[in-house]
Short mmCIF file of C-alpha atoms in Angstrom, two decimals:
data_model
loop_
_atom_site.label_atom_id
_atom_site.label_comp_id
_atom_site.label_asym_id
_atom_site.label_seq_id
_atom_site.Cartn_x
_atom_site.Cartn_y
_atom_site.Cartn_z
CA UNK A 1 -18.49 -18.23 -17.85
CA UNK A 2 -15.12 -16.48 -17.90
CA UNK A 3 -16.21 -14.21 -20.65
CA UNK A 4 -17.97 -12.15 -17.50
CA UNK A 5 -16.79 -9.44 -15.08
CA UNK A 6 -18.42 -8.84 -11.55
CA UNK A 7 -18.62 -5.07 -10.78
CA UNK A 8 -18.55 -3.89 -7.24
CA UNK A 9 -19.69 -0.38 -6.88
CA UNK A 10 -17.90 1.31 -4.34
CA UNK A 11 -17.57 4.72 -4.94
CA UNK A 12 -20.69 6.56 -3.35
CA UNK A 13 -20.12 9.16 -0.43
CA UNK A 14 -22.12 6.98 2.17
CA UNK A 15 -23.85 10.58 2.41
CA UNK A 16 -26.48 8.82 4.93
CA UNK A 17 -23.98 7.30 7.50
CA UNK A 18 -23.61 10.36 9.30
CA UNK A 19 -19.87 10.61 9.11
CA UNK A 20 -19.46 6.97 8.40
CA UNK A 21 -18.04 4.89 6.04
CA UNK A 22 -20.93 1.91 5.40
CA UNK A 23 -18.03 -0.01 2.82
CA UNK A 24 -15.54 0.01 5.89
CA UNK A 25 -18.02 -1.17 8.76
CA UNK A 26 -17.43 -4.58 9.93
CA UNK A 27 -19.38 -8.00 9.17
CA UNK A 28 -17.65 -11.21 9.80
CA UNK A 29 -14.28 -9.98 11.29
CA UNK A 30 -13.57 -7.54 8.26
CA UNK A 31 -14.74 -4.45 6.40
CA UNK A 32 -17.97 -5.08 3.77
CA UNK A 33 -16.36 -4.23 1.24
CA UNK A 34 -13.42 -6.93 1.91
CA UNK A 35 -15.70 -9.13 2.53
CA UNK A 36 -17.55 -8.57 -0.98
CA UNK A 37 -14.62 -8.58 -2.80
CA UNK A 38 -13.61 -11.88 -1.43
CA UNK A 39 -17.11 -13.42 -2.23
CA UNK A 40 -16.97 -11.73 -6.09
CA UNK A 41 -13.02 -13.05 -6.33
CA UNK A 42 -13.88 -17.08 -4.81
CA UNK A 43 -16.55 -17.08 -7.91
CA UNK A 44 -12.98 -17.02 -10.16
CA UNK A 45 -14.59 -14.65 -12.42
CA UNK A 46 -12.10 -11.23 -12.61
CA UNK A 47 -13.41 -8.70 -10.37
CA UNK A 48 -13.41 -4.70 -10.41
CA UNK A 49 -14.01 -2.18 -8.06
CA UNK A 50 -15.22 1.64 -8.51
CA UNK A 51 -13.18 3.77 -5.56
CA UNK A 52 -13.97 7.51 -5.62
CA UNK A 53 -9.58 7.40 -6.08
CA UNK A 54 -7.25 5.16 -5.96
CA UNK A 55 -5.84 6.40 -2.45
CA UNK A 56 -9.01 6.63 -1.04
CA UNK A 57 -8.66 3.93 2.16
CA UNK A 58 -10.99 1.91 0.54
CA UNK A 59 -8.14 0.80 -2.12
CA UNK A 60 -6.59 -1.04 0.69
CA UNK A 61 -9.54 -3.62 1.40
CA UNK A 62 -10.28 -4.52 -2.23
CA UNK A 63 -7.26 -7.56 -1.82
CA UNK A 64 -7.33 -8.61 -5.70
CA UNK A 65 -9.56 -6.65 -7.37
CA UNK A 66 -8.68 -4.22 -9.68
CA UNK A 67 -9.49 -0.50 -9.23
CA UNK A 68 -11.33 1.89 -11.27
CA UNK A 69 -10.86 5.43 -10.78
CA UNK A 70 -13.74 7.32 -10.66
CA UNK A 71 -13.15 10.86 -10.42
CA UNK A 72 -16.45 12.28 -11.19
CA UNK A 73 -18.16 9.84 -8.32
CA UNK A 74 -19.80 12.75 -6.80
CA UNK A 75 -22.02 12.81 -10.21
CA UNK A 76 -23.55 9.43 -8.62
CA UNK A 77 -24.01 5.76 -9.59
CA UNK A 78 -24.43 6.45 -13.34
CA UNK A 79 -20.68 7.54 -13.39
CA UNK A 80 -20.20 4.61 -11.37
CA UNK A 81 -21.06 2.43 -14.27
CA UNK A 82 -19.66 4.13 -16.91
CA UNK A 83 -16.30 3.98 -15.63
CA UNK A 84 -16.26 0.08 -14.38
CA UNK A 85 -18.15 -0.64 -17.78
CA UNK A 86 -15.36 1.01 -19.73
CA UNK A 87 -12.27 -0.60 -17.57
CA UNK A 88 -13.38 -4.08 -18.78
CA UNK A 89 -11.42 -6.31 -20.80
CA UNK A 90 -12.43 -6.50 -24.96
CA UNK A 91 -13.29 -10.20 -24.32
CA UNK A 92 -15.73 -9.70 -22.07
CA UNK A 93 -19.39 -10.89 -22.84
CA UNK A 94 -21.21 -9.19 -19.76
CA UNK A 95 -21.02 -7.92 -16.76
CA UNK A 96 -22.41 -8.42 -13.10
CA UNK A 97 -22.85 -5.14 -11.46
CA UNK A 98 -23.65 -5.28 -7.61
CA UNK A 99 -23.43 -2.50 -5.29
CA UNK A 100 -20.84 -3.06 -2.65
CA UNK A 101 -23.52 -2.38 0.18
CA UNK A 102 -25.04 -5.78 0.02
CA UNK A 103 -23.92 -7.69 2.77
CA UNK A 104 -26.31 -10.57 2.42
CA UNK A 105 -25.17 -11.69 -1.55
CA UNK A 106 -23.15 -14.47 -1.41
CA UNK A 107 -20.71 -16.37 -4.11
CA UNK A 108 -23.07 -18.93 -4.44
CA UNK A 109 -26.10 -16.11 -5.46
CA UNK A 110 -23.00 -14.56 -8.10
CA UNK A 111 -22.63 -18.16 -9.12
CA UNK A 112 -26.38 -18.43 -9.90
CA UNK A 113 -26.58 -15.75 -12.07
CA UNK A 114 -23.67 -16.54 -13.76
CA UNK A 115 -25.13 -19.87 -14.37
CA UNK A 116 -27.93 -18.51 -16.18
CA UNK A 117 -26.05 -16.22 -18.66
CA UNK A 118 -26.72 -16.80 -22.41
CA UNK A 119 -24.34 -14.75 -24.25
CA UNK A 120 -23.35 -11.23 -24.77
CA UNK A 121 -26.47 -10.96 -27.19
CA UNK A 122 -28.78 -12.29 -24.56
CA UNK A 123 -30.93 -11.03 -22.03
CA UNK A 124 -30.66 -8.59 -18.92
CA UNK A 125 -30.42 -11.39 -16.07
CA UNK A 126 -31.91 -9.43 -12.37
CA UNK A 127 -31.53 -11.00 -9.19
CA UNK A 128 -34.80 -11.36 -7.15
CA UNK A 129 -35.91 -11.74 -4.05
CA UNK A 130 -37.53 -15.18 -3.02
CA UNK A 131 -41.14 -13.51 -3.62
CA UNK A 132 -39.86 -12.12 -7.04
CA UNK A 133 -38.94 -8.46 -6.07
CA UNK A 134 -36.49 -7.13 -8.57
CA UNK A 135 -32.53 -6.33 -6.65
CA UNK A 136 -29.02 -6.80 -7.33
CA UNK A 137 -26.92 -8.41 -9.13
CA UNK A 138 -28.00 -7.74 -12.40
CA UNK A 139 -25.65 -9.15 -15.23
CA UNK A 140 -25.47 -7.39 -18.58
CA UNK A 141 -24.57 -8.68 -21.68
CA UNK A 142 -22.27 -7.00 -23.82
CA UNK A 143 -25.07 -5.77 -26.20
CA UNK A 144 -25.48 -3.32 -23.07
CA UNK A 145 -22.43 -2.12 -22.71
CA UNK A 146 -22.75 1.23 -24.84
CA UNK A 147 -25.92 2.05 -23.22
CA UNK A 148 -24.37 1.99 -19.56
CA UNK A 149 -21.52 3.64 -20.97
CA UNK A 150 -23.50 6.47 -21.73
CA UNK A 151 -25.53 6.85 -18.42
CA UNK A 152 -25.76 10.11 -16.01
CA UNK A 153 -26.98 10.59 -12.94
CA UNK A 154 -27.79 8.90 -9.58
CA UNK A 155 -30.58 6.48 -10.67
CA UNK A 156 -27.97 3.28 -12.34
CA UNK A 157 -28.95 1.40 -15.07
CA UNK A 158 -32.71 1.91 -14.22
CA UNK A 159 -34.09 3.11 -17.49
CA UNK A 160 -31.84 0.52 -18.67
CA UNK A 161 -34.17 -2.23 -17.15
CA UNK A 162 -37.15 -0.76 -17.87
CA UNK A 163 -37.03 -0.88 -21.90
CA UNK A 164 -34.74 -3.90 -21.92
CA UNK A 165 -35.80 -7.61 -22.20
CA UNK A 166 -34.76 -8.44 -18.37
CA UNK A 167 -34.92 -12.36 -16.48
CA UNK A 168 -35.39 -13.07 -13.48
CA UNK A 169 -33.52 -14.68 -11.04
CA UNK A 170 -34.70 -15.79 -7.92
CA UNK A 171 -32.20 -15.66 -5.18
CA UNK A 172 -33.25 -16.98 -1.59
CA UNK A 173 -35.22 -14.96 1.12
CA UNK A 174 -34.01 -11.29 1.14
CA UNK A 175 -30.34 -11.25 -0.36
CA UNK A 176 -30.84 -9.54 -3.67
CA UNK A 177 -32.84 -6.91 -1.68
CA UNK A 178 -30.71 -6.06 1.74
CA UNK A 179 -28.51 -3.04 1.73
CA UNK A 180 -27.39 -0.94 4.20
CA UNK A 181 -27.19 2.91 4.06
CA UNK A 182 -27.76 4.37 6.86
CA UNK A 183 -26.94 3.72 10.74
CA UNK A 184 -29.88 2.52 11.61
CA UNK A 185 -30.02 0.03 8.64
CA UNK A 186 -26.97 -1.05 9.80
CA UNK A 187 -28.22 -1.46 13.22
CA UNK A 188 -31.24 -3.34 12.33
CA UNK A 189 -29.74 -5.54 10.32
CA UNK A 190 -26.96 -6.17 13.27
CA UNK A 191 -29.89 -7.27 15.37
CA UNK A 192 -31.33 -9.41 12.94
CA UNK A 193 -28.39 -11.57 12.50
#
């Protein structure tokens, strides 16, 4: 299980938080995106983190993580990905990418997937929600990795999963689905809990 990465993407504009930053608001005590880090690190898989720059203030709640740069953030999640893809290790068989905005993911939901890996020839592994709704994490395999190297644009590593040979993984209720862009999201989901 070593042989894969986790990938926390955290270097959107939070465009919809009207002046906000939705990595830096507070759940448990801490900023999200602390508080994702920690869950991705206590899996004791190694752990990276896309920052729009390594000064940007969200450097200093990343704890062990390692940074990756990514200058041309503005481009959207695609450069996202090909950046974090390209900072991993040689050794590495796949990778878990998970956008930082995810509050509800837990280790134990990494820990699942990760469970379930066969290989860096095997399939595309996509968390689920209870009801089967494809969401995030989705694990790669190394197979992948020159595909989401080469990706552009703001949709991810969607036409990825469409043509691919993708699993399943059920995670329970809403956790693979449940992120939080905007205020109101945020405010909702505040109430909620």
């Amino acid at each position: 299980m070593t042989a894969i990465a986790i990938l926390l993407l955290a270097a959107g504009a939070s465009a919809r938080m009207q002046g906000r930053d939705k990595l830096m608001e507070t759940v448990d005590g801490q900023p999200l995106l602390s508080l994702m880090c920690r869950r991705a690190a206590l899996t004791g898989l190694p752990v990276y983190v896309t920052l729009p720059g390594l000064t940007h203030p969200r450097a200093a709640a990343i704890g062990t993580s390692a940074p990756v740069a990514v200058a041309d953030a503005a481009e959207g999640m695609g450069a996202s990905i090909r950046r974090g893809v390209a900072a991993l290790p040689e050794g590495c068989e796949g990778v878990m990418i998970l956008p930082a905005d995810m509050p509800e993911v837990e280790t134990r939901d990494m820990l699942h997937l990760a469970a379930q890996f066969r290989g860096g020839s095997g399939p595309v592994l996509r968390a689920t929600a209870e009801d089967g709704t494809p969401g995030h994490p989705v694990l790669f395999p190394r197979r992948c990795f020159e595909a989401l190297q080469a990706l552009t644009g703001d949709q991810g590593a969607r036409s990825l999963l469409t043509r691919d040979n993708v699993v399943p993984v059920a995670l329970p209720g809403r956790r693979a689905l449940t992120d939080l862009d905007t205020p109101e999201d945020w405010a909702a989901w505040r109430r909620r809990r």
